[in-house]
Short mmCIF file of C-alpha atoms in Angstrom, two decimals:
data_model
loop_
_atom_site.label_atom_id
_atom_site.label_comp_id
_atom_site.label_asym_id
_atom_site.label_seq_id
_atom_site.Cartn_x
_atom_site.Cartn_y
_atom_site.Cartn_z
CA UNK M 88 77.54 -27.99 -27.37
CA UNK M 89 77.72 -24.77 -29.32
CA UNK M 90 80.70 -22.49 -29.33
CA UNK M 91 81.50 -19.61 -27.00
CA UNK M 92 78.95 -16.88 -27.66
CA UNK M 93 81.16 -13.87 -26.85
CA UNK M 94 84.30 -12.35 -28.29
CA UNK M 95 85.87 -10.83 -25.17
CA UNK M 96 85.52 -10.53 -21.39
CA UNK M 97 83.95 -7.08 -21.63
CA UNK M 98 81.52 -8.57 -24.14
CA UNK M 99 80.60 -11.18 -21.54
CA UNK M 100 79.99 -8.51 -18.91
CA UNK M 101 78.09 -6.24 -21.27
CA UNK M 102 75.96 -8.74 -23.27
CA UNK M 103 74.83 -6.00 -25.70
CA UNK M 104 73.61 -3.87 -22.80
CA UNK M 105 71.60 -6.69 -21.23
CA UNK M 106 74.49 -7.92 -19.09
CA UNK M 107 73.38 -5.90 -16.09
CA UNK M 108 70.04 -7.74 -15.91
CA UNK M 109 71.55 -11.18 -16.45
CA UNK M 110 74.28 -10.61 -13.86
CA UNK M 111 71.90 -9.16 -11.27
CA UNK M 112 69.74 -12.29 -11.57
CA UNK M 113 72.88 -14.44 -11.34
CA UNK M 114 73.90 -12.64 -8.14
CA UNK M 115 70.37 -12.93 -6.74
CA UNK M 116 70.34 -16.70 -7.22
CA UNK M 117 73.84 -17.12 -5.87
CA UNK M 118 73.02 -15.12 -2.75
CA UNK M 119 69.58 -16.68 -2.20
CA UNK M 120 70.84 -20.26 -2.51
CA UNK M 121 73.97 -19.80 -0.43
CA UNK M 122 72.19 -17.91 2.37
CA UNK M 123 69.53 -20.62 2.47
CA UNK M 124 72.18 -23.28 3.00
CA UNK M 125 73.91 -21.06 5.55
CA UNK M 126 70.76 -20.24 7.55
CA UNK M 127 69.47 -23.81 7.74
CA UNK M 128 72.87 -25.13 8.77
CA UNK M 129 72.99 -22.42 11.42
CA UNK M 130 69.52 -23.42 12.68
CA UNK M 131 70.55 -27.08 12.83
CA UNK M 132 73.56 -26.12 14.96
CA UNK M 133 71.41 -23.92 17.17
CA UNK M 134 68.86 -26.64 17.92
CA UNK M 135 71.59 -29.25 18.37
CA UNK M 136 73.12 -27.03 21.02
CA UNK M 137 69.76 -26.59 22.68
CA UNK M 138 69.25 -30.36 22.87
CA UNK M 139 72.69 -30.79 24.41
CA UNK B 147 50.21 -66.92 2.16
CA UNK B 148 52.63 -65.14 -0.17
CA UNK B 149 50.28 -62.20 -0.38
CA UNK B 150 50.11 -61.85 3.37
CA UNK B 151 53.88 -61.90 3.69
CA UNK B 152 54.15 -59.28 0.99
CA UNK B 153 51.65 -57.05 2.76
CA UNK B 154 53.54 -57.41 6.02
CA UNK B 155 56.82 -56.53 4.31
CA UNK B 156 55.32 -53.47 2.59
CA UNK B 157 53.68 -52.33 5.81
CA UNK B 158 56.90 -52.72 7.68
CA UNK B 159 58.78 -50.79 5.01
CA UNK B 160 56.29 -47.92 5.03
CA UNK B 161 56.22 -47.94 8.79
CA UNK B 162 59.98 -47.75 8.98
CA UNK B 163 60.39 -45.08 6.39
CA UNK B 164 57.66 -43.06 8.05
CA UNK B 165 59.63 -43.00 11.28
CA UNK B 166 61.56 -39.74 11.70
CA UNK B 167 64.57 -41.68 12.96
CA UNK B 168 64.96 -43.82 9.83
CA UNK B 169 64.27 -40.82 7.65
CA UNK B 170 66.92 -38.83 9.49
CA UNK B 171 69.63 -41.46 9.09
CA UNK B 172 68.77 -42.22 5.46
CA UNK B 173 68.75 -38.56 4.55
CA UNK B 174 72.09 -38.02 6.27
CA UNK B 175 73.60 -40.71 4.06
CA UNK B 176 71.98 -39.35 0.91
CA UNK B 177 72.67 -35.66 1.50
CA UNK B 178 76.35 -35.28 0.50
CA UNK B 179 75.80 -37.23 -2.72
CA UNK B 180 72.75 -35.21 -3.67
CA UNK B 181 74.50 -31.95 -2.80
CA UNK B 182 77.65 -32.51 -4.84
CA UNK B 183 75.86 -34.00 -7.84
CA UNK B 184 73.30 -31.16 -7.92
CA UNK B 185 75.95 -28.48 -7.54
CA UNK B 186 78.00 -29.86 -10.43
CA UNK B 187 74.94 -30.25 -12.66
CA UNK B 188 73.67 -26.76 -11.84
CA UNK B 189 77.03 -25.02 -12.29
CA UNK B 190 77.69 -26.74 -15.62
CA UNK B 191 74.18 -25.91 -16.79
CA UNK B 192 74.62 -22.24 -15.89
CA UNK B 193 78.04 -22.04 -17.59
CA UNK B 194 76.63 -23.77 -20.66
CA UNK B 195 73.53 -21.56 -20.71
CA UNK B 196 75.26 -18.25 -20.07
CA UNK B 197 78.30 -18.63 -22.31
CA UNK B 198 77.90 -21.47 -24.78
CA UNK B 199 74.41 -21.01 -26.17
CA UNK B 200 73.60 -18.69 -29.07
CA UNK B 201 71.63 -15.53 -28.32
CA UNK B 202 67.91 -15.41 -28.99
CA UNK B 203 66.66 -13.94 -32.30
CA UNK B 204 64.23 -11.60 -30.52
CA UNK B 205 65.53 -11.03 -27.01
CA UNK B 206 69.27 -11.15 -27.65
CA UNK B 207 71.35 -11.98 -24.60
CA UNK B 208 68.64 -11.03 -22.09
CA UNK B 209 66.94 -14.37 -22.76
CA UNK B 210 69.73 -16.01 -20.72
CA UNK B 211 67.73 -15.16 -17.59
CA UNK B 212 65.59 -18.16 -18.62
CA UNK B 213 68.26 -20.45 -17.08
CA UNK B 214 67.45 -18.98 -13.67
CA UNK B 215 63.81 -17.95 -13.93
CA UNK B 216 62.24 -21.08 -15.42
CA UNK B 217 63.81 -23.63 -13.00
CA UNK B 218 62.81 -21.41 -10.06
CA UNK B 219 59.20 -21.02 -11.24
CA UNK B 220 58.94 -24.73 -11.96
CA UNK B 221 60.34 -25.70 -8.57
CA UNK B 222 58.20 -23.11 -6.75
CA UNK B 223 55.07 -24.80 -8.08
CA UNK B 224 56.37 -28.35 -7.63
CA UNK B 225 57.25 -27.64 -4.00
CA UNK B 226 53.68 -26.57 -3.33
CA UNK B 227 52.42 -29.81 -4.89
CA UNK B 228 54.84 -31.78 -2.70
CA UNK B 229 53.66 -29.86 0.36
CA UNK B 230 50.00 -30.56 -0.43
CA UNK B 231 50.70 -34.27 -0.96
CA UNK B 232 52.58 -34.49 2.37
CA UNK B 233 49.68 -32.71 4.03
CA UNK B 234 47.21 -35.23 2.61
CA UNK B 235 49.38 -38.14 3.75
CA UNK B 236 49.49 -36.62 7.23
CA UNK B 237 45.75 -36.05 7.38
CA UNK B 238 44.79 -39.50 6.13
CA UNK B 239 47.42 -41.75 7.72
CA UNK B 240 48.49 -39.44 10.56
CA UNK B 241 52.14 -39.88 9.61
CA UNK B 242 53.99 -37.31 11.70
CA UNK B 243 56.97 -37.21 9.37
CA UNK B 244 54.67 -36.03 6.57
CA UNK B 245 53.58 -33.08 8.70
CA UNK B 246 57.22 -32.20 9.45
CA UNK B 247 58.03 -32.36 5.76
CA UNK B 248 55.07 -30.20 4.77
CA UNK B 249 56.04 -27.59 7.34
CA UNK B 250 59.71 -27.66 6.30
CA UNK B 251 58.89 -27.19 2.61
CA UNK B 252 56.99 -23.93 3.26
CA UNK B 253 59.94 -21.56 3.93
CA UNK B 254 61.97 -23.07 1.08
CA UNK B 255 58.97 -22.66 -1.23
CA UNK B 256 58.62 -19.03 -0.20
CA UNK B 257 62.30 -18.39 -0.94
CA UNK B 258 62.12 -20.05 -4.37
CA UNK B 259 58.89 -18.25 -5.29
CA UNK B 260 60.48 -14.98 -4.26
CA UNK B 261 63.51 -15.40 -6.53
CA UNK B 262 61.22 -16.57 -9.35
CA UNK B 263 59.22 -13.35 -9.00
CA UNK B 264 62.25 -11.08 -8.74
CA UNK B 265 64.09 -12.71 -11.65
CA UNK B 266 60.90 -12.41 -13.73
CA UNK B 267 60.64 -8.74 -12.82
CA UNK B 268 64.24 -8.09 -13.83
CA UNK B 269 63.72 -10.00 -17.07
CA UNK B 270 60.65 -7.85 -17.79
CA UNK B 271 62.64 -4.60 -17.83
CA UNK B 272 64.67 -5.17 -21.02
CA UNK B 273 62.02 -7.24 -22.81
CA UNK B 274 58.51 -6.04 -21.95
CA UNK B 275 59.52 -2.57 -20.82
CA UNK B 276 58.09 -2.96 -17.33
CA UNK B 277 59.10 -4.68 -14.12
CA UNK B 278 55.63 -5.27 -12.75
CA UNK B 279 52.20 -5.64 -14.33
CA UNK B 280 49.08 -7.14 -12.77
CA UNK B 281 48.64 -9.82 -15.38
CA UNK B 282 47.22 -13.23 -14.45
CA UNK B 283 50.52 -15.12 -14.35
CA UNK B 284 52.43 -12.56 -12.29
CA UNK B 285 49.54 -11.97 -9.89
CA UNK B 286 48.86 -15.68 -9.32
CA UNK B 287 52.56 -16.28 -8.60
CA UNK B 288 52.51 -13.41 -6.09
CA UNK B 289 49.51 -15.10 -4.44
CA UNK B 290 51.52 -18.33 -4.26
CA UNK B 291 54.28 -16.43 -2.42
CA UNK B 292 51.76 -14.93 0.00
CA UNK B 293 50.21 -18.36 0.56
CA UNK B 294 53.57 -19.81 1.58
CA UNK B 295 54.11 -16.94 4.02
CA UNK B 296 50.56 -17.23 5.35
CA UNK B 297 50.94 -20.96 6.01
CA UNK B 298 54.22 -20.38 7.87
CA UNK B 299 52.81 -17.66 10.10
CA UNK B 300 49.66 -19.69 10.72
CA UNK B 301 51.74 -22.63 11.88
CA UNK B 302 53.92 -20.41 14.06
CA UNK B 303 50.91 -18.84 15.75
CA UNK B 304 49.96 -22.09 17.50
CA UNK B 305 51.57 -23.45 20.63
CA UNK B 306 50.10 -26.86 20.05
CA UNK B 307 51.98 -28.58 17.20
CA UNK B 308 49.23 -31.11 16.53
CA UNK B 309 46.55 -28.46 16.01
CA UNK B 310 48.95 -26.37 13.94
CA UNK B 311 49.80 -29.34 11.71
CA UNK B 312 46.15 -30.16 11.09
CA UNK B 313 45.07 -26.65 10.20
CA UNK B 314 48.23 -26.13 8.12
CA UNK B 315 47.53 -29.33 6.18
CA UNK B 316 43.90 -28.54 5.48
CA UNK B 317 44.76 -25.07 4.23
CA UNK B 318 47.69 -26.37 2.16
CA UNK B 319 45.33 -28.80 0.43
CA UNK B 320 42.71 -26.11 -0.20
CA UNK B 321 45.43 -23.86 -1.61
CA UNK B 322 46.51 -26.50 -4.09
CA UNK B 323 43.87 -25.26 -6.57
CA UNK B 324 46.23 -22.34 -7.10
CA UNK B 325 48.77 -24.53 -8.92
CA UNK B 326 46.69 -25.43 -12.01
CA UNK B 327 45.52 -21.82 -12.09
CA UNK B 328 49.12 -20.56 -12.28
CA UNK B 329 49.92 -23.12 -14.97
CA UNK B 330 46.86 -22.26 -17.05
CA UNK B 331 46.78 -18.51 -16.36
CA UNK B 332 48.55 -17.75 -19.64
CA UNK B 333 46.03 -19.78 -21.65
CA UNK B 334 42.77 -18.84 -19.94
CA UNK B 335 43.27 -15.08 -19.95
CA UNK B 336 45.09 -12.60 -22.10
CA UNK B 337 48.34 -11.78 -20.39
CA UNK B 338 51.62 -10.02 -20.89
CA UNK B 339 53.47 -13.21 -20.02
CA UNK B 340 53.91 -15.52 -23.00
CA UNK B 341 52.42 -19.05 -23.05
CA UNK B 342 54.51 -21.99 -21.84
CA UNK B 343 57.47 -22.95 -24.03
CA UNK B 344 57.75 -26.45 -22.60
CA UNK B 345 54.55 -28.48 -22.38
CA UNK B 346 53.85 -32.18 -22.02
CA UNK B 347 51.69 -32.41 -25.12
CA UNK B 348 53.61 -30.37 -27.69
CA UNK B 349 57.10 -30.11 -29.03
CA UNK B 350 59.03 -27.48 -27.03
CA UNK B 351 59.19 -24.12 -28.76
CA UNK B 352 62.80 -23.61 -27.68
CA UNK B 353 65.63 -24.51 -29.99
CA UNK B 354 67.43 -27.70 -28.82
CA UNK B 355 70.73 -25.82 -28.42
CA UNK B 356 69.04 -23.69 -25.74
CA UNK B 357 66.76 -26.41 -24.38
CA UNK B 358 69.32 -28.96 -23.15
CA UNK B 359 71.09 -26.60 -20.74
CA UNK B 360 67.65 -25.45 -19.56
CA UNK B 361 66.67 -29.02 -18.68
CA UNK B 362 70.00 -29.46 -16.95
CA UNK B 363 69.49 -26.27 -14.97
CA UNK B 364 66.03 -27.46 -13.93
CA UNK B 365 67.40 -30.78 -12.67
CA UNK B 366 70.36 -29.17 -10.89
CA UNK B 367 68.24 -26.46 -9.28
CA UNK B 368 65.63 -29.00 -8.15
CA UNK B 369 68.40 -31.06 -6.57
CA UNK B 370 69.83 -28.07 -4.74
CA UNK B 371 66.39 -27.11 -3.45
CA UNK B 372 65.83 -30.71 -2.34
CA UNK B 373 69.04 -30.38 -0.30
CA UNK B 374 67.70 -27.22 1.34
CA UNK B 375 64.41 -29.02 2.10
CA UNK B 376 66.41 -31.83 3.74
CA UNK B 377 68.20 -29.31 5.97
CA UNK B 378 64.90 -27.62 6.78
CA UNK B 379 63.29 -30.97 7.66
CA UNK B 380 66.19 -31.74 10.00
CA UNK B 381 65.47 -28.48 11.79
CA UNK B 382 61.82 -29.53 12.14
CA UNK B 383 62.82 -32.92 13.54
CA UNK B 384 65.12 -31.25 16.09
CA UNK B 385 62.31 -28.93 17.15
CA UNK B 386 59.57 -31.55 17.38
CA UNK B 387 61.48 -34.59 18.61
CA UNK B 388 63.90 -32.88 20.98
CA UNK B 389 62.81 -35.10 23.86
CA UNK B 390 63.21 -38.39 21.99
CA UNK B 391 66.08 -40.59 23.09
CA UNK B 392 67.45 -41.22 19.61
CA UNK B 393 67.78 -37.49 18.99
CA UNK B 394 69.66 -37.00 22.24
CA UNK B 395 71.87 -39.96 21.43
CA UNK B 396 72.56 -38.66 17.95
CA UNK B 397 73.44 -35.17 19.09
CA UNK W 9 41.89 -49.87 4.74
CA UNK W 10 40.63 -49.15 8.20
CA UNK W 11 37.33 -47.37 8.57
CA UNK W 12 38.66 -44.19 10.17
CA UNK W 13 41.35 -43.86 7.52
CA UNK W 14 38.78 -44.25 4.77
CA UNK W 15 36.72 -41.55 6.44
CA UNK W 16 39.69 -39.18 6.54
CA UNK W 17 40.56 -39.96 2.93
CA UNK W 18 37.01 -39.11 1.90
CA UNK W 19 37.20 -35.92 3.97
CA UNK W 20 40.39 -34.81 2.25
CA UNK W 21 39.05 -35.64 -1.21
CA UNK W 22 35.80 -33.82 -0.46
CA UNK W 23 37.69 -30.80 0.82
CA UNK W 24 39.85 -30.53 -2.30
CA UNK W 25 36.86 -31.10 -4.57
CA UNK W 26 34.79 -28.43 -2.84
CA UNK W 27 37.58 -25.86 -2.79
CA UNK W 28 38.32 -26.59 -6.44
CA UNK W 29 34.69 -26.17 -7.41
CA UNK W 30 34.40 -22.98 -5.35
CA UNK W 31 37.47 -21.40 -6.93
CA UNK W 32 36.33 -22.42 -10.41
CA UNK W 33 33.00 -20.70 -9.81
CA UNK W 34 34.73 -17.53 -8.63
CA UNK W 35 37.05 -17.57 -11.63
CA UNK W 36 34.12 -18.16 -13.97
CA UNK W 37 32.33 -15.15 -12.50
CA UNK W 38 35.43 -12.98 -12.74
CA UNK W 39 36.48 -14.38 -16.07
CA UNK W 40 36.86 -11.35 -18.33
CA UNK W 41 37.98 -9.16 -15.44
CA UNK W 42 41.11 -11.22 -15.17
CA UNK W 43 42.06 -10.48 -18.75
CA UNK W 44 45.09 -8.32 -18.87
CA UNK W 45 44.09 -6.53 -22.09
CA UNK W 46 41.37 -6.29 -24.73
CA UNK W 47 41.85 -7.11 -28.37
CA UNK W 48 40.83 -4.39 -30.85
CA UNK W 49 37.69 -6.41 -31.76
CA UNK W 50 36.62 -6.65 -28.12
CA UNK W 51 37.24 -2.97 -27.54
CA UNK W 52 35.40 -1.78 -30.64
CA UNK W 53 32.44 -4.02 -29.84
CA UNK W 54 31.55 -2.03 -26.75
CA UNK W 55 31.09 1.62 -25.95
CA UNK W 56 34.06 2.80 -23.94
CA UNK W 57 33.80 6.28 -22.36
CA UNK W 58 36.72 8.48 -23.35
CA UNK W 59 37.73 9.09 -19.76
CA UNK W 60 38.28 5.45 -19.01
CA UNK W 61 41.68 3.89 -19.23
CA UNK W 62 41.93 0.89 -21.53
CA UNK W 63 44.53 -1.75 -22.26
CA UNK W 64 44.66 -2.97 -25.82
CA UNK W 65 46.85 -5.79 -27.02
CA UNK W 66 47.61 -7.35 -30.37
CA UNK W 67 50.18 -7.25 -33.11
CA UNK W 68 51.83 -4.13 -34.50
CA UNK W 69 50.64 -4.02 -38.09
CA UNK W 70 53.40 -4.33 -40.69
CA UNK W 71 54.29 -0.98 -42.23
CA UNK W 72 52.17 1.03 -39.80
CA UNK W 73 54.88 2.48 -37.56
CA UNK W 74 55.49 6.21 -38.10
CA UNK W 75 57.80 8.41 -36.09
CA UNK W 76 57.45 12.21 -36.02
CA UNK W 77 59.82 13.87 -33.58
CA UNK W 78 59.15 12.07 -30.32
CA UNK W 79 55.64 10.94 -31.28
CA UNK W 80 55.30 7.41 -32.52
CA UNK W 81 52.10 6.17 -34.10
CA UNK W 82 51.18 2.67 -35.17
CA UNK W 83 48.24 0.33 -35.65
CA UNK W 84 47.35 -2.64 -33.46
CA UNK W 85 45.67 -5.53 -35.20
CA UNK W 86 44.16 -8.82 -34.11
CA UNK W 87 43.86 -9.81 -37.77
CA UNK W 88 40.17 -8.89 -37.91
CA UNK W 89 39.89 -5.36 -36.48
CA UNK W 90 42.50 -2.65 -36.06
CA UNK W 91 42.96 0.32 -33.78
CA UNK W 92 45.33 3.30 -34.14
CA UNK W 93 47.68 4.31 -31.36
CA UNK W 94 49.83 7.35 -30.80
CA UNK W 95 52.44 7.57 -28.08
CA UNK W 96 55.04 10.01 -26.88
CA UNK W 97 58.09 8.43 -25.33
CA UNK W 98 60.52 5.59 -25.64
CA UNK W 99 59.26 2.18 -26.72
CA UNK W 100 60.88 -1.04 -25.43
CA UNK W 101 63.63 -2.70 -27.48
CA UNK W 102 61.36 -5.54 -28.46
CA UNK W 103 58.77 -3.22 -29.99
CA UNK W 104 58.76 -4.07 -33.71
CA UNK W 105 56.41 -4.29 -36.63
CA UNK W 106 54.78 -7.69 -36.70
CA UNK W 107 55.42 -8.48 -33.05
CA UNK W 108 53.18 -8.33 -29.99
CA UNK W 109 52.36 -5.15 -28.09
CA UNK W 110 50.16 -4.04 -25.21
CA UNK W 111 49.29 -0.36 -24.76
CA UNK W 112 47.68 1.40 -21.84
CA UNK W 113 45.86 4.65 -22.54
CA UNK W 114 42.62 6.53 -23.23
CA UNK W 115 40.33 5.97 -26.18
CA UNK W 116 39.58 9.16 -28.15
CA UNK W 117 37.47 9.00 -31.35
CA UNK W 118 38.48 5.43 -31.99
CA UNK W 119 42.17 6.18 -31.42
CA UNK W 120 44.23 5.35 -28.38
CA UNK W 121 46.42 7.98 -26.73
CA UNK W 122 48.90 5.71 -25.04
CA UNK W 123 50.56 6.36 -21.71
CA UNK W 124 52.54 3.18 -21.71
CA UNK W 125 53.67 0.82 -24.46
CA UNK W 126 54.80 -2.69 -23.50
CA UNK W 127 56.29 -5.30 -25.80
CA UNK W 128 54.88 -8.80 -25.68
CA UNK W 129 56.99 -11.61 -27.05
CA UNK W 130 55.96 -15.16 -27.82
CA UNK W 131 57.14 -18.49 -26.41
CA UNK W 132 59.60 -19.25 -29.21
CA UNK W 133 63.30 -19.15 -28.53
CA UNK W 134 65.89 -19.78 -31.24
CA UNK W 135 69.30 -18.62 -32.44
CA UNK W 136 69.32 -15.74 -34.95
CA UNK W 137 70.85 -17.95 -37.65
CA UNK W 138 67.80 -20.20 -37.70
CA UNK W 139 65.07 -17.58 -38.00
CA UNK W 140 65.04 -17.50 -41.80
CA UNK W 141 64.47 -21.21 -42.10
#
């Protein structure tokens, strides 16, 4: 494992001006994955209720 | 004698696994393990990739989007392959579970293809200087996304599940030609998208310090998506088998 | 294998074979139309009317980049033919001498007036410390 690539927290956020792109993609994946889990669990509950 | 016993055992095994009930119970047992292992692999891979890898000599820090974009693109194509294989199994052996699986992969595939496209677009802004160009790789991936959506709406437009499954499966198999085209699009035509960095035949053109977290991210992301497919297939089983006794008992 | 299963297997194989062959034929017919850009050699080999938009791609020739005010001019090479480009505007960060570029614009007297300049990078990723090795 290599060492930490940044010198400060603001450096992490900024990433030489590319931080905005990296963090938007990060947020996109976080939201897409978590909503997928949420929606399918919701659907499972919905159909379980219907069977009951 | 031994051969016959073996055949009977294999047949019984396939028969059992192909039953939605066995699948359902097995998957329920597997799911928590798969979920927690995949989450820990994926989170460590992302932390490693975002913070503990050196920046790229050309792209600087913007290359870190690779840890999201490449796993998503890879899984988007693999899911289609899995869907086509399930469809073939359904058409040849008439295994109902295979049809459920194929149908449950479609929405997950659409979601993954969508985030692969969007993350690629965002990556294009700081590197290529554009967020969308009609080059062969981008266009063929967009077609993959549309194919997933088309298959879903086709299946939903039927009242008869059996007819829907058959047509869905035939079209999914026809659409499979798209996958090698996406893979090869960067070699067959001139494109803005660069050729593949990881290939089966050659040494990867990514430095090992950046490659290991990428592999980890691919494994973790694939595991997470497999979990979503499991959830989606449970929804399909609830919809299709709602009148079966074992489902009622389980619920 | 039972007869009806064999029949269905053959059907599925036939279906995938036929669709594969069909798509390959379509792609073969479309082939050059699916190219995203022309190389300078390809472009110079044919007569292109000056009112038609072209996309040219290749490498930015070393030592060819000149900036005057907001106009930037450079030469695209595919290592056999070259073509000159001039462009007004901001080029992407990755635009550099010796690296890949794709320009969109009109061909005038063998020169391209570019509307858009895109940077094309290759498939190599490595840390900055290793690039001199």
